[in-house]
Tab-separated table of C-alpha atoms in Angstrom:
chain	number	residue	atom	x	y	z
A	1	MET	CA	-24.116	0.561	27.462
A	2	THR	CA	-21.424	2.335	25.621
A	3	GLU	CA	-19.011	0.309	23.498
A	4	ARG	CA	-15.246	0.908	23.758
A	5	PRO	CA	-13.752	2.278	20.617
A	6	LEU	CA	-11.801	-0.011	18.370
A	7	ARG	CA	-8.047	0.618	18.969
A	8	LEU	CA	-6.044	0.940	15.763
A	9	GLY	CA	-2.303	1.173	14.733
A	10	VAL	CA	-1.661	2.663	11.376
A	11	VAL	CA	1.586	1.575	9.365
A	12	GLY	CA	2.552	4.381	6.849
A	13	ALA	CA	1.316	7.220	8.923
A	14	ASN	CA	3.900	9.757	7.644
A	15	PRO	CA	2.575	13.044	9.207
A	16	THR	CA	3.255	15.240	6.111
A	17	VAL	CA	2.982	13.040	2.828
A	18	GLY	CA	0.899	10.126	1.721
A	19	TRP	CA	-2.581	8.750	1.834
A	20	ALA	CA	-2.652	8.319	5.474
A	21	SER	CA	-1.971	11.963	6.243
A	22	ARG	CA	-4.532	13.275	3.611
A	23	THR	CA	-7.486	10.832	3.981
A	24	HIS	CA	-7.103	7.708	6.210
A	25	LEU	CA	-6.210	9.516	9.487
A	26	PRO	CA	-8.362	12.443	9.252
A	27	ALA	CA	-11.301	10.188	8.625
A	28	LEU	CA	-10.445	7.696	11.420
A	29	LEU	CA	-10.005	10.558	13.809
A	30	ALA	CA	-13.374	12.074	12.985
A	31	LEU	CA	-15.128	8.797	13.942
A	32	PRO	CA	-15.788	8.023	17.589
A	33	GLU	CA	-15.790	4.375	17.032
A	34	TYR	CA	-12.096	4.312	16.585
A	35	GLU	CA	-9.173	5.324	18.856
A	36	LEU	CA	-5.879	5.765	17.259
A	37	THR	CA	-3.316	4.195	19.647
A	38	ALA	CA	-0.181	3.735	17.508
A	39	VAL	CA	1.444	4.970	14.221
A	40	CYS	CA	4.304	3.498	12.261
A	41	THR	CA	6.799	5.047	9.680
A	42	THR	CA	10.141	3.959	8.576
A	43	LYS	CA	12.032	6.514	10.544
A	44	GLN	CA	11.946	7.284	14.254
A	45	GLU	CA	11.835	10.969	13.718
A	46	SER	CA	8.557	10.900	11.515
A	47	ALA	CA	7.070	8.238	13.594
A	48	GLU	CA	7.381	10.404	16.586
A	49	ALA	CA	6.059	13.408	14.797
A	50	ALA	CA	3.131	11.374	13.546
A	51	ALA	CA	2.380	10.305	17.111
A	52	GLN	CA	2.327	13.987	18.212
A	53	LYS	CA	0.345	15.182	15.416
A	54	TYR	CA	-2.436	12.500	15.667
A	55	ASP	CA	-2.294	12.119	19.348
A	56	ALA	CA	-1.369	8.489	19.255
A	57	HIS	CA	-0.103	6.830	22.427
A	58	LYS	CA	2.842	5.023	20.712
A	59	ALA	CA	5.257	5.572	17.744
A	60	TYR	CA	7.033	2.795	15.822
A	61	TRP	CA	9.567	2.869	12.955
A	62	ASN	CA	9.359	-1.062	12.564
A	63	PHE	CA	6.159	-2.394	11.665
A	64	ARG	CA	6.981	-5.659	13.399
A	65	ASP	CA	7.318	-3.858	16.803
A	66	LEU	CA	3.907	-2.571	16.142
A	67	VAL	CA	2.386	-5.898	15.243
A	68	ASN	CA	3.964	-7.557	18.124
A	69	ASP	CA	2.784	-5.031	20.896
A	70	PRO	CA	-0.475	-6.147	22.520
């Protein structure tokens, strides 16, 4: 039986700068045990760019919205 991947949402997922774009996200995306489902930054534009870059299903620019979305 194959286990389903752990679905993740990453806060601070700026697509161009920061730890997430340089280390965390590339590492997580390389592991089949994880599925990136949501990203969050402080601005709508960068959140949507991050979702597109990392193939995340959802983009948030308020971390509370991400946390409250089942």
